[in-house]
Amino acid sequence: MLQYTIDERQLTRYAAHLQEQERAAQAIQKYIHDLNALQKYMAGCLPKRR
């Protein structure tokens, strides 16, 4: 089974790419927030339900 990871270097590079594409700062923050949540999910840390 393949195991995928997202590290901080990849997130930083992705944010820089989005800035180069002239994305809005709020959009970049949202994308990185969502990727951090995915990163935690992939590590087995499920978010608590509200």
XYZ file of N, CA, C and O in Angstrom:
200
model
N 0.840 -1.186 0.000
C 0.000 0.000 0.000
C 0.891 1.257 0.000
O 1.852 1.337 0.760
N 0.570 2.186 -0.831
C 1.321 3.430 -0.899
C 0.990 4.311 0.303
O -0.135 4.326 0.782
N 1.997 5.027 0.763
C 1.772 5.962 1.856
C 2.183 7.350 1.374
O 3.305 7.544 0.905
N 1.276 8.270 1.471
C 1.507 9.629 1.014
C 1.732 10.536 2.216
O 1.151 10.325 3.276
N 2.548 11.554 2.031
C 2.790 12.542 3.079
C 2.808 13.934 2.462
O 3.044 14.101 1.268
N 2.565 14.905 3.301
C 2.687 16.315 2.931
C 3.577 16.932 3.997
O 3.242 16.885 5.177
N 4.721 17.482 3.589
C 5.591 18.096 4.587
C 5.549 19.620 4.463
O 4.972 20.172 3.525
N 6.158 20.273 5.448
C 6.126 21.740 5.493
C 6.787 22.364 4.265
O 6.341 23.398 3.780
N 7.836 21.731 3.755
C 8.515 22.258 2.566
C 7.571 22.279 1.370
O 7.537 23.244 0.606
N 6.790 21.226 1.224
C 5.828 21.168 0.122
C 4.755 22.237 0.276
O 4.355 22.870 -0.710
N 4.282 22.439 1.509
C 3.265 23.472 1.737
C 3.811 24.860 1.422
O 3.123 25.684 0.811
N 5.057 25.102 1.817
C 5.687 26.399 1.545
C 5.845 26.627 0.046
O 5.549 27.717 -0.465
N 6.280 25.595 -0.655
C 6.444 25.710 -2.108
C 5.096 25.924 -2.797
O 4.984 26.691 -3.752
N 4.064 25.244 -2.309
C 2.732 25.396 -2.896
C 2.206 26.812 -2.663
O 1.641 27.425 -3.578
N 2.403 27.335 -1.462
C 1.966 28.703 -1.175
C 2.698 29.699 -2.077
O 2.085 30.642 -2.600
N 3.991 29.491 -2.287
C 4.760 30.373 -3.171
C 4.233 30.280 -4.599
O 4.120 31.297 -5.301
N 3.900 29.073 -5.028
C 3.342 28.886 -6.367
C 2.023 29.654 -6.507
O 1.790 30.313 -7.524
N 1.182 29.558 -5.489
C -0.100 30.271 -5.537
C 0.113 31.777 -5.590
O -0.613 32.489 -6.298
N 1.127 32.276 -4.863
C 1.426 33.708 -4.906
C 1.893 34.116 -6.299
O 1.515 35.180 -6.795
N 2.687 33.264 -6.922
C 3.143 33.542 -8.294
C 1.963 33.583 -9.259
O 1.998 34.312 -10.254
N 0.932 32.805 -8.977
C -0.266 32.776 -9.809
C -1.233 33.908 -9.456
O -2.342 33.968 -9.971
N -0.787 34.775 -8.531
C -1.541 35.957 -8.108
C -2.882 35.607 -7.468
O -3.893 36.278 -7.690
N -2.881 34.571 -6.663
C -4.081 34.217 -5.896
C -4.223 35.179 -4.719
O -3.240 35.725 -4.215
N -5.434 35.371 -4.254
C -5.694 36.252 -3.117
C -5.092 35.650 -1.848
O -5.062 34.425 -1.676
N -4.613 36.509 -0.957
C -3.981 36.055 0.286
C -4.929 35.180 1.100
O -4.505 34.169 1.671
N -6.212 35.559 1.146
C -7.184 34.766 1.906
C -7.366 33.382 1.297
O -7.534 32.398 2.018
N -7.334 33.290 -0.018
C -7.470 31.999 -0.692
C -6.277 31.104 -0.372
O -6.441 29.917 -0.082
N -5.076 31.687 -0.388
C -3.879 30.918 -0.078
C -3.948 30.401 1.354
O -3.663 29.222 1.611
N -4.365 31.251 2.284
C -4.494 30.828 3.681
C -5.483 29.681 3.811
O -5.246 28.722 4.550
N -6.590 29.762 3.097
C -7.611 28.705 3.139
C -7.063 27.402 2.571
O -7.245 26.332 3.162
N -6.367 27.469 1.446
C -5.799 26.265 0.838
C -4.801 25.600 1.788
O -4.822 24.377 1.964
N -3.927 26.406 2.396
C -2.925 25.854 3.310
C -3.604 25.287 4.558
O -3.229 24.212 5.039
N -4.625 25.957 5.056
C -5.385 25.442 6.200
C -5.988 24.085 5.865
O -5.899 23.133 6.654
N -6.601 23.987 4.711
C -7.224 22.730 4.294
C -6.179 21.628 4.100
O -6.418 20.475 4.461
N -5.027 21.983 3.558
C -3.969 20.985 3.386
C -3.394 20.532 4.726
O -3.034 19.362 4.893
N -3.327 21.448 5.697
C -2.891 21.050 7.040
C -3.883 20.061 7.646
O -3.483 19.097 8.298
N -5.175 20.290 7.434
C -6.190 19.358 7.925
C -6.048 18.003 7.231
O -6.148 16.957 7.882
N -5.787 18.012 5.939
C -5.571 16.764 5.204
C -4.322 16.048 5.723
O -4.329 14.828 5.897
N -3.290 16.809 5.987
C -2.042 16.255 6.520
C -2.314 15.521 7.843
O -1.840 14.409 8.051
N -3.090 16.132 8.722
C -3.426 15.509 10.004
C -4.295 14.269 9.794
O -4.102 13.252 10.450
N -5.233 14.345 8.879
C -6.093 13.202 8.577
C -5.260 12.023 8.079
O -5.456 10.888 8.499
N -4.318 12.313 7.180
C -3.481 11.254 6.624
C -2.583 10.626 7.692
O -2.198 9.471 7.587
N -2.257 11.403 8.736
C -1.416 10.890 9.824
C -2.254 10.122 10.851
O -1.705 9.603 11.812
N -3.572 10.097 10.646
C -4.437 9.354 11.560
C -5.035 10.199 12.664
O -5.657 9.675 13.578
N -4.849 11.490 12.611
C -5.406 12.392 13.620
C -6.700 12.985 13.093
O -6.707 14.023 12.434
N -7.783 12.304 13.338
C -9.069 12.762 12.833
C -9.550 13.970 13.625
O -9.402 14.019 14.842
N -10.133 14.968 12.953
C -10.648 16.138 13.670
C -11.857 15.772 14.523
O -12.602 14.861 14.191
N -12.011 16.503 15.627
C -13.163 16.274 16.486
C -14.399 16.878 15.860
O -14.352 17.948 15.264
N -15.495 16.174 15.977
C -16.762 16.704 15.447
C -17.283 17.774 16.380
O -17.162 17.677 17.583
N -17.895 18.778 15.816
C -18.456 19.882 16.625
C -19.853 19.554 17.037
O -20.591 18.891 16.502
